[in-house]
């Protein structure tokens, strides 16, 4: 989406100046940013320097195929300057630059998918919105936190000097663009500072901000030296490099502070908050590469957007190659940020080459193992931090159970699930915790899948397990059906759904209860057959239950059929699948079932018996979160049978 034209006017030099409207989301972002992030004004300079660094990286990358783009000026650098009299702060670079269309697109719109949904989450609460805006990535628009007018002059590398563009805005509803001349490629951004922002007119203060937030930038950030005359700060003509100007990941770890690691993360992730943790290592052997991987402290707002770009930054011998190299990590680790710097890949490597490269396959495997090791350390030594990680990214990590079979066991140990031994879905347990608590003689890990924690927690399938004090995992994430499809066992214990197949508790089974169930099966054989005839093709089988203690009925999937929850998920996503008929299990001890048996013994009308049979089936459907084909018929049936049991409708029933 581009800005919409509002008006045009001819300038004296003959170039046309156009005034265009900001995208609606940009207007909202600018308003909220100025009010929510005002206490974090330093990020404006940090973001502009970060963008300048990216522009230089992109020029270096494009110049690999077209050396003429550097135009004999291959020394890439960033300049920061200020003018006390004009009250301006200037950040300039000799990077790739912008064309007119790029300026309109990149500075007038937000191209991120899911933007509208993101802004719907903003509430006007400054503390909460500051967190969300940081999650979104503040970028260029942070300039308006300290400036009431911003002027951008840029020349795209490869274009003649008279095709430069000047973009200007006061951060309200519109911006202007015009064609101007610029001698050298690159971008110059001039912030016309608001009243009260005098701290950005001090060379000492600017340098302290740069060293704090941008010391990791691999390009030199240059400023004029300060001199003190008559007690006042003035600028000399001599320049100095303010930052270390070396790639952070190439430095020895002992020389890098936690603060520098965190600021580098904010630079590459465009995040406002520090990461949860990181790992930095150099790999040597058949492939030589350096990896610096971060786990963010929170999930990005577009984590579940399939079209969102993600991946690591790829460098080859410290030369930037590409952003969002998704081939460097398996999909289930797509939340991670960081860089990989390879000594072996060719400089002209493309995304197509990455997909087929054995070297990349080895790097991806190495990054995955390093990431899992970082999570294992977090889970073992910082459980509170790991709990936060799991809340933000647990559902994504679960995908690895089927995606990364080589690391399936490690991923399984990192998983957390809700459990009948906990009261809320936030209180999760590991599979190792579950196994450690298993009852003597218990051979299986029991679980149930449902579309919500409440549905799983209240499922009638859990009744016998509660009675015996057997723990059951409550799986209510959609991805959990994928997990149990690939994760068949853990530590030699098989995983078993409590809602599939025949229930066999093994050594946990009570001999007397089992004998009693067999007796009931024989005594109720005729009634069970009659229920099956009444339900027809709706069920595969009707049998006495071993699972229920309080409910009259439940539905069970055959051992080789998909669960009812999976069937609903597939149906909701529009996928076709064969019809699987469930098994209806009846609790012979329940008063309603005893009543039906009495009516069956008394030769009650077939229609009346059918009403009860259908009621048992439909109750079981609702209990597991399913939808009825005929809700109105169910309500009518319940009302009729309620009247009968209360004695009010006996006469009507006889008729």
XYZ file of C-alpha atoms in Angstrom:
655
model
C 0.000 0.000 0.000
C 1.420 3.388 -0.898
C 0.559 6.875 0.249
C -2.431 8.472 -1.499
C -1.815 11.679 -3.434
C -3.431 14.758 -1.915
C -1.960 17.695 -3.856
C 0.971 18.714 -6.041
C 2.776 22.011 -6.539
C 5.563 23.215 -8.838
C 8.797 24.311 -7.171
C 10.928 27.213 -8.359
C 13.698 24.944 -9.619
C 11.249 23.170 -11.908
C 10.995 19.931 -9.940
C 7.590 18.788 -8.829
C 6.841 18.541 -5.139
C 4.049 16.185 -4.157
C 2.241 15.954 -0.861
C 1.034 12.464 -0.055
C -0.939 10.990 2.820
C 0.542 8.516 5.261
C -0.903 5.034 5.435
C -3.490 4.950 8.239
C -1.361 2.571 10.314
C 1.621 4.956 10.084
C -0.481 7.794 11.511
C -1.529 5.595 14.401
C 2.030 4.396 15.019
C 3.403 7.948 15.029
C 0.801 9.147 17.507
C 1.278 6.232 19.896
C 5.062 6.248 19.600
C 5.412 9.910 20.485
C 3.216 9.454 23.556
C 4.267 5.951 24.653
C 8.009 5.942 23.976
C 8.853 9.493 24.970
C 10.816 8.279 27.985
C 13.084 6.274 25.655
C 14.182 9.093 23.368
C 17.688 7.693 22.839
C 16.309 4.930 20.633
C 15.757 7.493 17.860
C 19.507 7.828 17.304
C 20.042 4.107 17.771
C 17.450 3.246 15.115
C 18.746 5.749 12.570
C 22.300 4.436 12.935
C 21.019 0.876 12.674
C 19.184 1.721 9.456
C 22.282 3.438 8.069
C 24.315 0.307 8.819
C 21.731 -1.835 7.010
C 21.875 0.490 3.995
C 25.652 0.080 3.811
C 25.342 -3.703 4.133
C 22.893 -3.765 1.250
C 25.201 -1.719 -0.957
C 28.076 -4.072 -0.209
C 25.866 -7.027 -1.138
C 24.566 -5.530 -4.398
C 28.096 -4.461 -5.327
C 29.136 -8.120 -5.424
C 27.313 -8.359 -8.758
C 27.729 -4.728 -9.812
C 30.980 -3.173 -8.605
C 30.099 0.092 -10.352
C 27.556 0.852 -7.625
C 30.325 1.916 -5.246
C 31.447 4.553 -7.762
C 35.028 4.496 -6.537
C 33.896 5.166 -2.963
C 34.143 1.762 -1.330
C 34.823 2.981 2.204
C 31.425 2.666 3.828
C 30.789 4.835 6.868
C 28.198 6.676 8.925
C 28.338 10.319 10.003
C 26.564 11.945 12.934
C 26.512 15.735 13.258
C 24.540 18.471 15.007
C 23.934 22.197 14.600
C 23.095 24.115 17.770
C 21.946 27.252 15.983
C 19.680 25.435 13.538
C 18.675 22.922 16.254
C 19.232 19.946 13.962
C 20.669 16.455 14.377
C 21.945 14.786 11.195
C 22.690 11.108 10.488
C 24.136 10.315 7.058
C 25.619 7.310 5.275
C 27.053 6.387 1.885
C 25.040 3.188 1.595
C 22.561 1.983 -1.011
C 20.280 5.037 -0.830
C 16.632 5.389 -1.876
C 14.906 6.123 -5.149
C 11.769 8.278 -5.170
C 9.455 5.246 -5.239
C 11.414 3.556 -2.458
C 11.174 6.687 -0.302
C 7.398 6.816 -0.751
C 7.008 3.086 -0.076
C 9.450 2.653 2.801
C 8.866 5.947 4.611
C 5.143 6.375 3.996
C 3.808 2.888 4.651
C 4.320 -0.114 6.896
C 4.747 -3.209 4.774
C 4.604 -5.764 7.590
C 1.807 -8.267 7.212
C -0.590 -8.426 10.126
C -0.178 -4.693 10.796
C -3.886 -4.016 11.256
C -4.239 -6.820 13.808
C -1.187 -5.476 15.632
C -2.683 -2.022 16.053
C -5.938 -3.466 17.330
C -3.964 -4.698 20.355
C -2.866 -1.182 21.277
C -4.990 0.265 24.054
C -3.660 3.687 24.924
C -1.990 2.413 28.094
C 1.529 3.848 27.825
C 3.380 1.052 29.617
C 1.665 -1.722 27.679
C 1.820 0.078 24.335
C 5.526 0.813 24.781
C 6.095 -2.940 25.104
C 4.035 -3.711 21.996
C 5.566 -0.959 19.886
C 8.989 -2.261 20.805
C 7.800 -5.707 19.773
C 6.721 -4.272 16.419
C 10.067 -2.567 15.757
C 10.253 1.222 15.938
C 12.644 1.959 13.062
C 12.705 5.245 11.204
C 9.511 6.584 12.757
C 11.196 6.878 16.158
C 12.694 10.105 14.770
C 9.457 11.901 15.558
C 9.870 11.220 19.273
C 12.454 14.029 19.382
C 11.814 15.895 16.106
C 8.807 17.893 14.936
C 10.079 17.778 11.339
C 12.275 15.247 9.542
C 13.992 15.788 6.183
C 15.436 12.846 4.251
C 17.624 13.437 1.189
C 18.751 10.315 -0.641
C 20.360 9.167 -3.894
C 20.028 5.537 -4.912
C 23.359 3.956 -5.922
C 23.577 3.790 -9.708
C 21.261 6.748 -10.377
C 22.476 10.123 -11.706
C 22.846 12.909 -9.144
C 19.800 14.832 -10.447
C 17.496 11.922 -9.559
C 17.886 12.214 -5.819
C 14.758 12.501 -3.674
C 13.907 14.738 -0.755
C 11.250 13.436 1.653
C 9.919 15.646 4.424
C 7.225 15.394 7.074
C 6.095 16.916 10.339
C 4.867 13.548 11.567
C 1.207 14.409 11.218
C -1.003 13.188 8.394
C 1.155 13.676 5.322
C 4.623 13.976 3.810
C 6.132 15.624 0.751
C 8.526 14.277 -1.884
C 10.436 16.120 -4.575
C 13.264 15.439 -6.975
C 16.550 17.174 -6.080
C 20.271 16.917 -6.771
C 22.743 15.118 -4.501
C 26.413 14.712 -5.306
C 27.031 11.354 -3.624
C 24.936 8.242 -3.178
C 23.486 7.474 0.225
C 21.054 9.033 2.661
C 21.097 12.105 4.869
C 18.451 12.398 7.598
C 18.021 15.748 9.324
C 15.976 15.885 12.526
C 14.591 19.334 13.352
C 14.498 18.928 17.094
C 11.557 19.720 19.304
C 11.884 22.298 22.037
C 13.517 20.807 25.108
C 15.614 18.235 23.236
C 18.889 20.077 23.786
C 20.702 16.941 24.936
C 20.927 15.943 21.257
C 22.862 19.135 20.533
C 25.857 18.037 22.614
C 28.706 16.128 21.011
C 29.625 14.507 24.321
C 26.041 13.320 24.891
C 25.671 11.987 21.341
C 28.920 10.051 21.608
C 27.863 8.496 24.897
C 24.591 7.336 23.281
C 26.458 5.904 20.283
C 28.917 4.022 22.485
C 26.067 2.680 24.599
C 23.761 1.517 21.797
C 25.823 1.271 18.605
C 29.355 0.309 19.601
C 28.804 -3.075 17.916
C 28.173 -1.558 14.464
C 30.857 -2.939 12.135
C 31.146 0.349 10.204
C 32.916 3.434 11.512
C 30.552 6.004 13.020
C 32.288 9.344 12.725
C 31.805 12.685 14.435
C 33.777 15.885 14.667
C 35.904 16.261 17.774
C 34.828 18.723 20.457
C 36.860 21.565 21.808
C 36.166 23.660 24.881
C 36.518 27.422 24.495
C 35.485 29.860 27.182
C 33.650 27.073 28.991
C 31.519 26.128 25.993
C 31.588 23.075 23.749
C 32.516 23.736 20.101
C 33.318 21.460 17.163
C 36.687 21.208 15.465
C 37.262 20.282 11.826
C 38.955 17.024 12.812
C 36.885 13.822 12.787
C 37.104 10.770 15.002
C 35.570 7.306 14.959
C 33.268 6.982 17.956
C 32.613 3.230 17.977
C 34.897 0.193 17.834
C 33.905 -0.314 14.174
C 34.487 -4.066 14.196
C 31.943 -6.856 13.841
C 30.923 -7.797 17.367
C 30.809 -11.523 16.646
C 34.467 -11.507 15.593
C 35.660 -10.278 18.965
C 36.664 -12.631 21.798
C 33.693 -13.340 24.063
C 35.679 -12.194 27.097
C 35.872 -8.699 25.583
C 32.111 -8.367 24.988
C 29.868 -7.184 27.793
C 26.291 -8.350 28.335
C 25.132 -4.842 27.489
C 26.938 -4.999 24.125
C 25.407 -8.389 23.350
C 21.961 -7.001 24.179
C 22.386 -3.887 22.067
C 23.570 -5.959 19.123
C 20.406 -8.057 19.455
C 18.255 -4.925 19.393
C 20.092 -3.854 16.260
C 19.584 -7.054 14.271
C 16.102 -7.857 15.616
C 14.831 -4.268 15.650
C 13.507 -5.048 19.091
C 12.942 -2.604 21.886
C 13.574 -5.066 24.715
C 16.612 -7.231 25.586
C 16.745 -10.906 24.567
C 15.996 -13.775 26.926
C 19.405 -15.363 26.355
C 22.083 -15.885 23.702
C 24.934 -18.140 22.635
C 28.114 -17.145 20.791
C 30.496 -19.726 19.359
C 32.963 -20.395 16.574
C 32.655 -23.753 14.815
C 35.736 -25.278 13.203
C 36.100 -28.443 11.168
C 34.772 -29.308 7.736
C 32.857 -26.022 7.827
C 34.102 -22.952 9.628
C 31.548 -20.433 10.769
C 30.660 -18.197 13.679
C 27.166 -18.206 15.129
C 25.607 -15.680 17.473
C 22.077 -16.809 18.293
C 19.464 -15.076 20.422
C 16.139 -16.119 21.895
C 13.847 -13.071 22.117
C 12.146 -12.221 25.368
C 8.719 -12.230 23.739
C 6.991 -13.524 20.622
C 6.681 -11.128 17.669
C 3.128 -10.163 16.834
C 3.368 -11.953 13.459
C 4.832 -15.238 14.741
C 1.958 -17.250 13.245
C 1.842 -15.334 9.958
C 3.016 -17.744 7.247
C 4.084 -14.864 4.990
C 6.230 -13.095 7.582
C 9.966 -13.039 6.871
C 12.173 -14.732 9.438
C 15.574 -16.293 9.755
C 19.144 -15.336 10.559
C 21.400 -12.746 8.990
C 23.980 -14.417 6.774
C 27.504 -13.067 6.366
C 30.375 -14.547 4.388
C 33.783 -13.538 5.708
C 32.153 -10.577 7.505
C 30.443 -9.372 4.317
C 26.668 -9.095 4.656
C 24.865 -11.409 2.216
C 21.182 -11.470 3.178
C 18.566 -10.914 5.848
C 16.049 -13.546 6.885
C 18.028 -16.575 5.678
C 15.408 -19.097 6.777
C 17.547 -22.003 5.510
C 19.931 -21.560 8.445
C 17.412 -22.820 11.014
C 14.660 -25.455 10.992
C 11.160 -24.002 10.902
C 10.351 -24.870 14.499
C 13.142 -22.494 15.627
C 11.882 -19.618 13.473
C 11.532 -17.360 16.524
C 15.311 -17.143 16.926
C 17.372 -14.162 15.804
C 21.076 -13.793 15.172
C 23.845 -14.077 12.607
C 25.921 -16.749 10.937
C 29.244 -15.732 9.407
C 30.687 -18.448 7.141
C 34.280 -18.727 5.960
C 33.437 -21.280 3.262
C 30.374 -20.125 1.326
C 30.842 -18.167 -1.927
C 30.140 -14.448 -1.828
C 27.585 -14.759 -4.622
C 25.497 -17.331 -2.734
C 21.763 -17.046 -3.453
C 18.660 -18.311 -1.685
C 18.348 -21.003 -4.353
C 21.905 -22.188 -3.664
C 21.206 -22.177 0.071
C 18.324 -24.609 -0.414
C 20.583 -27.176 -2.089
C 23.867 -26.628 -0.250
C 25.276 -29.415 1.931
C 27.314 -26.809 3.769
C 24.100 -24.998 4.685
C 22.544 -28.274 5.796
C 25.466 -28.799 8.178
C 25.220 -25.207 9.454
C 21.483 -25.606 10.004
C 22.077 -28.772 12.001
C 24.788 -27.066 14.045
C 22.589 -24.053 14.778
C 19.692 -26.301 15.813
C 21.877 -28.247 18.253
C 23.310 -25.037 19.671
C 19.828 -23.580 20.118
C 18.531 -26.712 21.845
C 21.567 -26.725 24.116
C 20.809 -23.137 25.089
C 17.215 -24.109 25.927
C 18.345 -27.144 27.918
C 20.655 -24.962 29.980
C 17.853 -22.460 30.517
C 15.417 -25.180 31.635
C 17.931 -26.714 34.032
C 19.429 -23.594 35.569
C 16.908 -20.771 35.077
C 13.442 -22.373 35.275
C 11.637 -19.038 35.630
C 13.180 -17.792 32.402
C 12.352 -21.077 30.711
C 8.757 -20.777 31.874
C 8.600 -17.390 30.170
C 10.136 -18.879 27.011
C 7.603 -21.710 26.985
C 4.683 -19.316 27.353
C 5.908 -17.299 24.359
C 7.294 -19.979 22.040
C 6.304 -23.404 23.349
C 3.744 -24.095 20.641
C 6.351 -23.396 17.961
C 8.983 -25.623 19.552
C 6.471 -28.498 19.661
C 6.507 -28.577 15.859
C 10.014 -29.996 16.084
C 8.669 -33.363 17.291
C 7.754 -34.192 13.712
C 10.099 -31.878 11.843
C 13.456 -32.751 13.416
C 13.494 -36.490 14.028
C 17.235 -36.466 14.779
C 16.597 -34.237 17.809
C 13.139 -35.570 18.721
C 14.252 -36.888 22.118
C 15.900 -33.586 23.076
C 12.833 -31.636 21.975
C 10.557 -33.989 23.922
C 12.513 -33.264 27.114
C 12.016 -29.547 26.553
C 8.259 -29.802 26.090
C 5.815 -28.766 28.778
C 2.152 -29.756 29.129
C -0.827 -28.999 31.320
C -1.726 -31.846 33.652
C -4.427 -33.132 35.973
C -1.841 -32.618 38.740
C -2.014 -28.864 38.143
C -4.937 -26.430 38.371
C -4.248 -24.052 35.458
C -2.897 -24.369 31.913
C 0.000 -22.094 32.858
C 1.259 -24.638 35.402
C 2.995 -27.050 33.052
C 4.933 -30.250 33.637
C 7.674 -31.946 31.647
C 7.521 -35.534 30.455
C 10.427 -36.305 32.777
C 8.408 -34.924 35.711
C 5.454 -37.093 34.685
C 7.550 -40.256 34.455
C 9.098 -39.562 37.863
C 5.604 -39.401 39.392
C 4.197 -42.500 37.683
C 2.504 -44.985 39.969
C 4.144 -48.294 40.680
C 3.231 -50.662 37.885
C 2.213 -47.867 35.483
C 3.650 -48.535 32.029
C 2.145 -45.724 29.929
C 2.043 -41.957 29.771
C -1.636 -41.031 29.531
C -2.928 -37.944 27.736
C -6.084 -36.457 26.277
C -6.409 -33.951 23.418
C -9.144 -31.306 23.292
C -9.744 -27.871 21.811
C -9.359 -26.094 25.169
C -7.876 -26.667 28.588
C -11.340 -26.593 30.202
C -12.674 -29.190 27.760
C -9.719 -31.469 28.479
C -9.875 -30.910 32.233
C -13.595 -31.780 32.415
C -13.593 -34.651 29.946
C -15.538 -37.704 31.188
C -12.667 -39.867 29.918
C -10.657 -38.788 32.979
C -13.090 -40.133 35.574
C -11.415 -43.496 36.223
C -7.985 -41.799 36.236
C -9.095 -39.321 38.888
C -10.542 -42.127 40.960
C -7.219 -43.975 40.879
C -5.045 -40.859 41.184
C -3.344 -41.441 37.816
C -1.912 -38.305 36.203
C -3.107 -37.414 32.685
C -1.561 -34.787 30.401
C -4.107 -32.248 29.094
C -3.197 -31.326 25.509
C -5.228 -28.416 24.159
C -2.907 -26.768 21.607
C -3.765 -27.532 17.989
C -0.163 -28.591 17.433
C -0.489 -31.265 20.118
C -2.224 -33.602 17.670
C 0.879 -33.269 15.492
C 3.125 -33.950 18.501
C 1.462 -37.205 19.585
C 1.419 -38.354 15.969
C 5.232 -38.463 16.019
C 6.091 -38.826 19.698
C 5.109 -42.415 20.447
C 7.224 -42.939 23.550
C 9.432 -41.211 26.087
C 12.041 -42.894 28.271
C 10.713 -46.280 27.208
C 7.134 -45.391 28.199
C 4.557 -45.351 25.403
C 2.120 -42.464 25.115
C -1.528 -43.497 25.253
C -4.658 -41.438 24.598
C -7.343 -42.020 27.228
C -9.979 -41.495 24.528
C -8.761 -44.043 21.985
C -8.942 -47.826 21.858
C -9.760 -50.164 24.701
C -8.678 -48.968 28.125
C -6.037 -51.230 29.650
C -4.535 -49.992 32.906
C -2.408 -53.103 33.279
C -1.149 -53.574 36.812
C -3.177 -50.545 37.912
C -6.421 -52.341 37.096
C -8.541 -53.451 40.067
C -9.336 -57.160 39.678
C -12.748 -56.835 41.300
C -13.703 -53.832 39.147
C -12.627 -55.666 36.002
C -14.717 -58.717 36.938
C -17.658 -56.440 37.712
C -17.344 -54.757 34.294
C -17.336 -58.149 32.565
C -20.456 -59.110 34.501
C -22.220 -55.900 33.444
C -21.235 -56.521 29.824
C -23.018 -59.883 29.895
C -26.077 -58.577 31.740
C -26.541 -55.614 29.410
C -25.773 -57.350 26.148
C -29.345 -57.081 24.855
C -29.638 -53.400 25.815
C -26.309 -52.562 24.161
C -27.383 -54.224 20.935
C -30.667 -52.348 20.997
C -28.840 -49.013 21.479
C -26.574 -49.822 18.540
C -29.596 -50.583 16.351
C -31.205 -47.300 17.407
C -28.093 -45.285 16.482
C -27.440 -47.132 13.242
C -24.475 -45.834 11.224
C -23.665 -43.133 13.780
C -21.531 -45.594 15.790
C -19.165 -48.438 15.078
C -19.896 -50.270 18.327
C -21.685 -49.879 21.679
C -20.003 -51.389 24.733
C -19.738 -51.215 28.511
C -17.188 -48.643 29.675
C -14.182 -49.082 31.956
C -13.473 -45.320 31.985
C -16.590 -43.733 33.472
C -17.565 -43.432 37.114
C -19.981 -40.479 37.039
C -21.098 -39.850 33.437
C -23.622 -42.062 31.600
C -21.697 -42.283 28.308
C -18.654 -41.245 26.299
C -17.344 -41.583 22.767
C -14.087 -43.397 22.038
C -12.079 -43.495 18.831
C -10.789 -46.821 17.569
C -7.073 -47.342 18.251
C -6.147 -46.679 14.604
C -8.621 -43.862 13.925
C -7.891 -40.144 14.387
C -9.112 -38.598 17.617
C -12.356 -36.647 17.586
C -10.356 -33.481 18.244
C -8.109 -34.080 15.224
C -11.136 -34.810 13.052
C -12.652 -31.460 14.059
C -9.392 -29.621 13.355
C -9.076 -31.139 9.893
C -12.722 -30.453 9.109
C -12.407 -26.816 10.226
C -9.368 -26.352 7.968
C -11.319 -27.625 4.967
C -9.442 -30.901 4.594
C -11.334 -33.946 3.435
C -10.969 -37.161 5.355
C -12.791 -40.484 5.517
C -15.711 -40.759 7.912
C -14.703 -42.555 11.099
C -17.490 -43.875 13.263
C -16.882 -43.618 17.021
C -17.471 -46.240 19.689
C -20.138 -45.395 22.269
C -19.335 -46.566 25.785
C -22.142 -46.854 28.353
C -21.805 -46.659 32.143
C -24.058 -49.441 33.496
C -23.986 -47.993 37.031
C -25.426 -44.602 36.070
C -29.055 -43.985 37.161
C -30.128 -42.935 33.657
C -28.725 -46.147 32.177
C -30.374 -48.196 34.923
C -33.656 -46.450 34.090
C -33.280 -47.312 30.421
C -32.543 -50.928 31.255
C -35.723 -51.079 33.326
C -37.737 -49.624 30.459
C -36.098 -52.073 28.060
C -37.018 -54.978 30.380
C -40.585 -53.629 30.521
C -40.780 -53.671 26.711
C -40.968 -49.878 26.360
C -41.917 -48.591 22.888
C -39.016 -48.636 20.384
C -39.388 -44.903 19.776
C -39.024 -44.168 23.472
C -35.914 -46.372 23.737
C -34.449 -44.620 20.685
C -34.872 -41.235 22.365
C -32.727 -42.381 25.282
C -30.121 -43.981 23.021
C -29.774 -40.769 21.022
C -29.583 -38.729 24.202
C -26.641 -40.796 25.461
C -24.884 -40.375 22.109
C -25.492 -36.623 21.855
C -24.420 -35.991 25.450
C -21.165 -37.782 24.696
C -20.641 -35.641 21.578
C -21.103 -32.436 23.577
C -18.901 -33.640 26.431
C -15.911 -33.950 24.107
C -16.467 -30.552 22.502
C -18.248 -31.698 19.374
C -21.199 -30.091 17.562
C -24.593 -31.712 17.136
C -26.176 -32.199 13.729
C -29.619 -31.379 15.154
C -29.355 -29.118 18.250
C -33.091 -28.358 18.263
C -33.903 -32.071 18.248
C -31.555 -32.575 21.192
C -33.269 -29.837 23.221
C -36.706 -31.283 22.484
C -35.490 -34.746 23.466
C -34.029 -33.512 26.762
C -37.229 -31.666 27.656
C -39.396 -34.710 26.903
C -37.280 -37.063 28.991
C -37.011 -34.542 31.860
C -40.798 -34.405 32.030
C -40.979 -38.193 32.022
C -38.473 -38.585 34.855
C -40.202 -35.914 36.930
C -43.542 -37.687 36.521
C -45.131 -34.666 34.827
C -45.230 -36.266 31.421
C -46.128 -39.856 32.324
C -49.540 -39.643 30.764
C -48.151 -38.194 27.577
C -45.457 -40.868 27.495
C -48.040 -43.656 27.768
C -50.114 -42.213 24.990
